[in-house]
PDB file of C-alpha atoms and ligand atoms in Angstrom:
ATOM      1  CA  UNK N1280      28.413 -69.128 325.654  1.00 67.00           C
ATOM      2  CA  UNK N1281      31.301 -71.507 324.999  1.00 80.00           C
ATOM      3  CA  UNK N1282      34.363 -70.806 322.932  1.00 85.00           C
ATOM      4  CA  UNK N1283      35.455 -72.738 320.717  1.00 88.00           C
ATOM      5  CA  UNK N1284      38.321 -72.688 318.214  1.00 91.00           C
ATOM      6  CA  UNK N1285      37.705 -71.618 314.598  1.00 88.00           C
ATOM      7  CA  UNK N1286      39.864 -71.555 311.455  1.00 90.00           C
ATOM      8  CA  UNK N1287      39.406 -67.580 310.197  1.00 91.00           C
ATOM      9  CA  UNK N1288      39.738 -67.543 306.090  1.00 94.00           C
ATOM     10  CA  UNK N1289      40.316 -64.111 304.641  1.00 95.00           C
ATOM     11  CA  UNK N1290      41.791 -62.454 301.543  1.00 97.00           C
ATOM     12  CA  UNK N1291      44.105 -59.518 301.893  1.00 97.00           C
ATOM     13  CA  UNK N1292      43.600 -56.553 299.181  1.00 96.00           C
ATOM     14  CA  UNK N1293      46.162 -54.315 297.647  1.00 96.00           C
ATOM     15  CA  UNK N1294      44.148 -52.169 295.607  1.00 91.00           C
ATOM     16  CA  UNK N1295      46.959 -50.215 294.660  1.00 91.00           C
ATOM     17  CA  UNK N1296      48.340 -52.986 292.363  1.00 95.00           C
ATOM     18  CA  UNK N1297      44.649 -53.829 290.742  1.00 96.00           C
ATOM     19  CA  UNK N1298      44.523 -53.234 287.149  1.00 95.00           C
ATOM     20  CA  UNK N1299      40.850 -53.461 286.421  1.00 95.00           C
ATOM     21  CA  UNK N1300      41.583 -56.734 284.668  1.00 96.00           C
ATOM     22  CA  UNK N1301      38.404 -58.940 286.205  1.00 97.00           C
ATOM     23  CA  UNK N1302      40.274 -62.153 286.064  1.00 98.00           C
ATOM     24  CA  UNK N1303      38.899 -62.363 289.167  1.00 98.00           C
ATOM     25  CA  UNK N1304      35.322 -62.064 288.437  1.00 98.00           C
ATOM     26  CA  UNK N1305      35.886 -64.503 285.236  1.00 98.00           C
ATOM     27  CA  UNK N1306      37.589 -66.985 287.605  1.00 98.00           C
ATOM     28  CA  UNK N1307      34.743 -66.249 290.326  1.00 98.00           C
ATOM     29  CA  UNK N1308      31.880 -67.140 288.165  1.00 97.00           C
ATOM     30  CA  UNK N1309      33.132 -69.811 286.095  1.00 97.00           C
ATOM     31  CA  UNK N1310      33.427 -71.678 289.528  1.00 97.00           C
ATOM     32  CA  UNK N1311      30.213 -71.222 290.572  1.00 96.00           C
ATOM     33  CA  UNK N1312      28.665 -71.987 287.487  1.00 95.00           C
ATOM     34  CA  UNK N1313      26.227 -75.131 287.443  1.00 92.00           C
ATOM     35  CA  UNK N1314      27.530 -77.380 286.312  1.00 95.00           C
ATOM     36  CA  UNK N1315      31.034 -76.031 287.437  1.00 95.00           C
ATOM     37  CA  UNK N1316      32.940 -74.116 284.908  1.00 96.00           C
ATOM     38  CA  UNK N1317      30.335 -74.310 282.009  1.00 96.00           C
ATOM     39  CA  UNK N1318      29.522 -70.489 282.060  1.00 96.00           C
ATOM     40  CA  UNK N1319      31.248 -66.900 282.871  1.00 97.00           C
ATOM     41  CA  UNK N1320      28.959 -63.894 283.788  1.00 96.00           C
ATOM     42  CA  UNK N1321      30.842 -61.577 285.826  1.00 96.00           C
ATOM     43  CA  UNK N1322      27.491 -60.133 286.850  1.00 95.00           C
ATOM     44  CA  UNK N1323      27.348 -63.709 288.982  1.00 96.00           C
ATOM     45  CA  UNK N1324      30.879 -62.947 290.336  1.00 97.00           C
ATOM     46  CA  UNK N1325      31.302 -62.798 294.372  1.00 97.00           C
ATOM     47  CA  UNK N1326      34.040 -60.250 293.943  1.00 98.00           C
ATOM     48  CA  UNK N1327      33.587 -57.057 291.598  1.00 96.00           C
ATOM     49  CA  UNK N1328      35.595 -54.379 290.759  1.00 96.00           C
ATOM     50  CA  UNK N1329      34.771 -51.126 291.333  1.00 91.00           C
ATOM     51  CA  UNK N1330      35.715 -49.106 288.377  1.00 89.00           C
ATOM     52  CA  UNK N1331      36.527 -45.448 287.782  1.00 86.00           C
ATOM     53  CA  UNK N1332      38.774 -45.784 284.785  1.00 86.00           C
ATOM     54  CA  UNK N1333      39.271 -42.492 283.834  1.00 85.00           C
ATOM     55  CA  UNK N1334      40.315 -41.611 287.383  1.00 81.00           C
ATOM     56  CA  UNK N1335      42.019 -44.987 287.613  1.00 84.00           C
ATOM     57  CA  UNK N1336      40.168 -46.439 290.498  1.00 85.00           C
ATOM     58  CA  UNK N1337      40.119 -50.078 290.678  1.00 91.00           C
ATOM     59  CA  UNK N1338      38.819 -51.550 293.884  1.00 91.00           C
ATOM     60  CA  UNK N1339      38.258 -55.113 294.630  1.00 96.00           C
ATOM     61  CA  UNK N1340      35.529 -55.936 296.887  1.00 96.00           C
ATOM     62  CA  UNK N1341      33.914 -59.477 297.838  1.00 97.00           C
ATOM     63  CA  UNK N1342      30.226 -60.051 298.425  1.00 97.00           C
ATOM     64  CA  UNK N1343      29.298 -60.167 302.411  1.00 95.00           C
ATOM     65  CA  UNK N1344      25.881 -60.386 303.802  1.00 91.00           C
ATOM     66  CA  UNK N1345      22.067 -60.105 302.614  1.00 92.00           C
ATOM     67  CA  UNK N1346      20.426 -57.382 304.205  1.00 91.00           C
ATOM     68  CA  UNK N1347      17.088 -56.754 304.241  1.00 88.00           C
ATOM     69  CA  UNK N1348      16.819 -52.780 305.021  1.00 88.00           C
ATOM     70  CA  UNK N1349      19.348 -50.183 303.285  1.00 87.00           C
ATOM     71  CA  UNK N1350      21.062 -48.044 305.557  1.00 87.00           C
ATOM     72  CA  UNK N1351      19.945 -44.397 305.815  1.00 86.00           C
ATOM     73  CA  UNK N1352      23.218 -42.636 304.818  1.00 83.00           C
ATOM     74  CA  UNK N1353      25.106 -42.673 301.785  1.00 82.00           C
ATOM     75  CA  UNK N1354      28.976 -41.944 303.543  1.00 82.00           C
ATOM     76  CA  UNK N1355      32.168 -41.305 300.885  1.00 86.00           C
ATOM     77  CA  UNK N1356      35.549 -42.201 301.427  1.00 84.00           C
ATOM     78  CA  UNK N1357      38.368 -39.718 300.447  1.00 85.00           C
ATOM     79  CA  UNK N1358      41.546 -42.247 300.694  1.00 79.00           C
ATOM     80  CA  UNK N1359      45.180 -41.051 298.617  1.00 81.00           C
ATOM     81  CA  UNK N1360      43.271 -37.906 297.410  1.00 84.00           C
ATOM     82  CA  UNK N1361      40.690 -40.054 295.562  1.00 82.00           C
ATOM     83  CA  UNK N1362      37.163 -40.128 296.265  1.00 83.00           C
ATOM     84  CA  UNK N1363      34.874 -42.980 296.517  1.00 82.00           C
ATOM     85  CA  UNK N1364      31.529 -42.631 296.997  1.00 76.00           C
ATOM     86  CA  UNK N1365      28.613 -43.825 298.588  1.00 75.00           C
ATOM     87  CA  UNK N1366      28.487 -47.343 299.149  1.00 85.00           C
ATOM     88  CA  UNK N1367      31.586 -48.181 297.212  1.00 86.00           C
ATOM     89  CA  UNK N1368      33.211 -50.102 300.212  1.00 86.00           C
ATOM     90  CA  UNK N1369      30.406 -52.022 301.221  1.00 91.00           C
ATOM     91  CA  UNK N1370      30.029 -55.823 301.136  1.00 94.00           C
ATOM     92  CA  UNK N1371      26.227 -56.055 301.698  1.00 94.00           C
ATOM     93  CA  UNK N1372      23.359 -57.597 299.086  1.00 94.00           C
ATOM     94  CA  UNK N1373      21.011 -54.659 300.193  1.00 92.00           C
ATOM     95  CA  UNK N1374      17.815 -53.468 298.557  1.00 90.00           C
ATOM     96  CA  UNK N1375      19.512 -50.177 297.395  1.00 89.00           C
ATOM     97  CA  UNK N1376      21.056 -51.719 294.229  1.00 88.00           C
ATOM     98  CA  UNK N1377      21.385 -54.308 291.868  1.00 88.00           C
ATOM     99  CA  UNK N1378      25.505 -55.088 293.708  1.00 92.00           C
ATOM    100  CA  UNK N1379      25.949 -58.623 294.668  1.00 95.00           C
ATOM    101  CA  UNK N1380      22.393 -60.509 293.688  1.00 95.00           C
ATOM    102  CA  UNK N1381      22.294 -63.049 290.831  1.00 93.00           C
ATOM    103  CA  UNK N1382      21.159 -61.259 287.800  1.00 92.00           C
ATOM    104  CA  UNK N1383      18.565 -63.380 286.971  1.00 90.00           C
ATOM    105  CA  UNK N1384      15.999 -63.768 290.266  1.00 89.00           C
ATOM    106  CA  UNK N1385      17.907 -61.238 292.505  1.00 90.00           C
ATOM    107  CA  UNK N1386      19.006 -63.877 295.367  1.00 91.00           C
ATOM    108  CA  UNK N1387      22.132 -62.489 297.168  1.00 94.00           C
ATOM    109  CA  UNK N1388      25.320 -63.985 296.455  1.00 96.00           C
ATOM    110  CA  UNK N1389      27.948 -64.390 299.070  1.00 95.00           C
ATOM    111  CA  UNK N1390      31.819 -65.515 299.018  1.00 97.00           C
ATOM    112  CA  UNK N1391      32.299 -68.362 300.250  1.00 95.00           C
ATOM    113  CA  UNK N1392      35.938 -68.405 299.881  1.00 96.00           C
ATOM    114  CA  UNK N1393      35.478 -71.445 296.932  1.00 97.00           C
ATOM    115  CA  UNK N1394      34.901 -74.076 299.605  1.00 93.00           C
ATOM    116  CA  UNK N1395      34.525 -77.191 297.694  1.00 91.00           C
ATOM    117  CA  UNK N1396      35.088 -80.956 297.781  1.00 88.00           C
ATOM    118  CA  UNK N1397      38.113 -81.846 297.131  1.00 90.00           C
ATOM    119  CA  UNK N1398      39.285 -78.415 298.691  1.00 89.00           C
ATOM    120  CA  UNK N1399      40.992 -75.689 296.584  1.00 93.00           C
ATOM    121  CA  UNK N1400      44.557 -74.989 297.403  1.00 92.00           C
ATOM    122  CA  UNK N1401      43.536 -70.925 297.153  1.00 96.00           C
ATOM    123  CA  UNK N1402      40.123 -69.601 296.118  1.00 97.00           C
ATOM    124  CA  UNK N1403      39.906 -69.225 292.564  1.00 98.00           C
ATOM    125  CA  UNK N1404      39.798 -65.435 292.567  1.00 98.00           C
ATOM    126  CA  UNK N1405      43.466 -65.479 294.275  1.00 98.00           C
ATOM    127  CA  UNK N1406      44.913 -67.804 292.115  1.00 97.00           C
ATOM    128  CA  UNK N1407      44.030 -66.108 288.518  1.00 97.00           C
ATOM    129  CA  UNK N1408      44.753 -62.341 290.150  1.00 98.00           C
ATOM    130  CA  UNK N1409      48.398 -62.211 288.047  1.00 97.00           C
ATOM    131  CA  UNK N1410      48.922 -58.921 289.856  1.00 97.00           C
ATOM    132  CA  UNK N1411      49.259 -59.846 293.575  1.00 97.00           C
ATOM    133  CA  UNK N1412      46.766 -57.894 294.707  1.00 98.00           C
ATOM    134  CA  UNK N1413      44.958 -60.295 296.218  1.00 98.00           C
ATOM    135  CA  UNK N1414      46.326 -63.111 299.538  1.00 98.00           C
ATOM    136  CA  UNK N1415      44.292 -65.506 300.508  1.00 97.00           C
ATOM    137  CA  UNK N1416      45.643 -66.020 304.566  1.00 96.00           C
ATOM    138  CA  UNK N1417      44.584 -68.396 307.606  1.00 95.00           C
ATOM    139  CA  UNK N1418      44.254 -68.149 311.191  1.00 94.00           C
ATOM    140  CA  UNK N1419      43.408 -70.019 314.450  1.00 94.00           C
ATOM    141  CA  UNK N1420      41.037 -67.664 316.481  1.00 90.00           C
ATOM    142  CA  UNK N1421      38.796 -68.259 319.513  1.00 88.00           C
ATOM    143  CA  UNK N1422      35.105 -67.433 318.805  1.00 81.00           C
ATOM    144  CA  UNK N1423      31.816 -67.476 320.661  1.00 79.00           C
ATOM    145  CA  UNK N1424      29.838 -70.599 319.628  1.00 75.00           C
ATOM    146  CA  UNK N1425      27.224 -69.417 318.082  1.00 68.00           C
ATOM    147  CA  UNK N1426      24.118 -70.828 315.314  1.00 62.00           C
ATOM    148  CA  UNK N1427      25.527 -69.596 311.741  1.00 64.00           C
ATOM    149  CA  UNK N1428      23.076 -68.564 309.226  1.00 62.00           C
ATOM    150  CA  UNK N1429      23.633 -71.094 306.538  1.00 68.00           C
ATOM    151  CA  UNK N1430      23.501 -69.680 302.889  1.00 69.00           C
ATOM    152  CA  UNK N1431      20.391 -71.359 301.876  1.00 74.00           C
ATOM    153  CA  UNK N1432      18.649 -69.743 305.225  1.00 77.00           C
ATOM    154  CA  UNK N1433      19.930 -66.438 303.580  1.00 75.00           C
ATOM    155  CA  UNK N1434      18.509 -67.149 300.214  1.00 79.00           C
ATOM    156  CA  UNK N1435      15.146 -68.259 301.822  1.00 83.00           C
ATOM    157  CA  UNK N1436      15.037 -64.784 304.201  1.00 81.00           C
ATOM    158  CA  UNK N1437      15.555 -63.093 300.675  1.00 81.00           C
ATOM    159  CA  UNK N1438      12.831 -64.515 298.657  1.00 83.00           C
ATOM    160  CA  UNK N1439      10.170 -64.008 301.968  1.00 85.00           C
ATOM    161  CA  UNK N1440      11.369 -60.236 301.641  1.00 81.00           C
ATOM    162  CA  UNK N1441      10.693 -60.068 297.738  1.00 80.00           C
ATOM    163  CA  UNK N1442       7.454 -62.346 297.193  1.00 85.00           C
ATOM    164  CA  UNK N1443       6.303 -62.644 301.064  1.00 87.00           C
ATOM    165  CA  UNK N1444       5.972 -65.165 303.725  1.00 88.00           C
ATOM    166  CA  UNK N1445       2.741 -67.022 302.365  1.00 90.00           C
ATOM    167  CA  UNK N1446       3.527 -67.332 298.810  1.00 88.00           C
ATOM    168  CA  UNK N1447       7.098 -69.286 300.046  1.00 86.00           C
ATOM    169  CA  UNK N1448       4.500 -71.651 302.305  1.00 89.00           C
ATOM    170  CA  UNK N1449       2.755 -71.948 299.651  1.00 89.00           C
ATOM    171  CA  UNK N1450       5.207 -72.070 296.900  1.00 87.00           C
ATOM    172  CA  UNK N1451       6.888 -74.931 299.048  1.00 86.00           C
ATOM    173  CA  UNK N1452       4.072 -77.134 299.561  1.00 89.00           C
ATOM    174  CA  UNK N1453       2.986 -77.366 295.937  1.00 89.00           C
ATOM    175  CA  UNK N1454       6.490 -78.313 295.160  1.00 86.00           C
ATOM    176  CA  UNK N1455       6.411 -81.270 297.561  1.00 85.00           C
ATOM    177  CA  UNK N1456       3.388 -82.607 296.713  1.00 84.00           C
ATOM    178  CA  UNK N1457       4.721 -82.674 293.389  1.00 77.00           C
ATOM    179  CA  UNK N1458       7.858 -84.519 294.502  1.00 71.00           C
ATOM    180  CA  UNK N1459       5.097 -86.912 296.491  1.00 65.00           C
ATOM    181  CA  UNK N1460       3.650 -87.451 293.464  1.00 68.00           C
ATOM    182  CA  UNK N1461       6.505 -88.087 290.965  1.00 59.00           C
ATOM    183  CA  UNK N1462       8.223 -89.930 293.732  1.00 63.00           C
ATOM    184  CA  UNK N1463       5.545 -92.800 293.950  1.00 64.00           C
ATOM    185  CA  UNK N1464       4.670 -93.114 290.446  1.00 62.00           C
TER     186      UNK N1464
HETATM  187  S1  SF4 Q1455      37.023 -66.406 297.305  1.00 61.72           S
HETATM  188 FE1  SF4 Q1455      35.950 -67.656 295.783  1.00 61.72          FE
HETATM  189  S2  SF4 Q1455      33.787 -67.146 296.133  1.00 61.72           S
HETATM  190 FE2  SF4 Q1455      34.983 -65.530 297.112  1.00 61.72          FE
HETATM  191  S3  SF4 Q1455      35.159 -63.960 295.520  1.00 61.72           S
HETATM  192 FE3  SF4 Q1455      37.000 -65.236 295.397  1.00 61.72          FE
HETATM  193  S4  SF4 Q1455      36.489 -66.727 293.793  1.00 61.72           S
HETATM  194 FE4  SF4 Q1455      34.564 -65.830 294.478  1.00 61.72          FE
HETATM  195  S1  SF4 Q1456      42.367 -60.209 288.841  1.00 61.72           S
HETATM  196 FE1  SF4 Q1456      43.582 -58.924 290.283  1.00 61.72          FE
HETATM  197  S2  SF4 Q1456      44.314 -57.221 288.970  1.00 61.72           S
HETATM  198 FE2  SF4 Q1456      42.634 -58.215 287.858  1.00 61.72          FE
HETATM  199  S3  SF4 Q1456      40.806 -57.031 288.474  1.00 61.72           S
HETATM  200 FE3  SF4 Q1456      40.942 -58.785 289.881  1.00 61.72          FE
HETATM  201  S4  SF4 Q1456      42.050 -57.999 291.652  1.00 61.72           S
HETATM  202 FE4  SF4 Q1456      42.414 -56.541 289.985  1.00 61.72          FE
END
């Protein structure tokens, strides 16, 4: 497979500095509100805190892939003498819990580093974390070409797992014959 050259976006994480505030989440789903910026539910946020206040644990962590199976373990982390457990760490929208899905039909959510048109100088979550704890970084890196799964090929994969392959077909074809129809009145 051919290489080609890809620009690598990632945020850096020092939990240690988190204070629980969920700027982040605010800024997160005010941005990807539609239309932009008219609503904030945290519960829509790509990033989330994980929160153990009274044994002050506060750990960032952004949404990564839909999965359709859960993984058969349930590992814990003992990091600094505190304990996090089960899937604290973990990125995925998985069946095993509500983490990550929009609150409303369950579709996984995803960071997508606030790509947008005209281009952010940081994503949003970085630039209204007043604590430092998160750096948004850059880098040239040589990858495999390869087919990415777009977002809305993730959302469709989703809703096949939840209402089945047939209802989608079917779902879909109602919808554009009723686009056919408005479309030629
Ligand atoms: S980078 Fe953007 S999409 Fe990702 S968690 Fe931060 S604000 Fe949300
Ligand atoms: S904005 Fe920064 S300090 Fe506040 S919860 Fe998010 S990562 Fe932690």
């Amino acid at each position: 497979m051919a290489k080609v050259m890809k620009t690598v976006k990632s945020i850096k994480v020092d939990a240690d500095k988190c204070s629980g505030c969920r700027a982040c989440e605010i800024a997160c789903s005010a941005f990807h509100a539609t239309p932009k910026y008219s609503s904030i539910n945290p519960a829509r946020a790509r990033i989330q805190i994980i929160r153990y206040p009274l044994r002050d644990i506060w750990m960032p962590v952004f949404a990564g892939e839909y999965t359709p199976a859960e993984c058969m373990g349930r590992p814990s982390y003992v990091i600094d003498g505190k304990e996090y457990p089960e899937c604290d760490f973990c990125r995925a929208s998985c069946p095993a819990r509500n983490r990550f899905k929009e609150p409303d039909s369950l579709l996984p959510l995803k960071c997508d580093m606030c790509e947008s048109d005209p281009p952010e100088k940081e994503p949003l979550c970085v630039q209204w974390c007043l604590e430092d704890v998160l750096t948004y970084e850059e880098r040239e890196e040589e990858v495999e070409e390869g087919i990415e799964i777009e977002d809305v090929e993730a959302g469709l994969l989703a809703m096949v797992d939840k209402y089945g392959l047939q209802k989608i077909l079917d779902t879909a074809t109602r919808i554009s014959q009723n686009v056919v129809t408005f479309e030629s009145k």
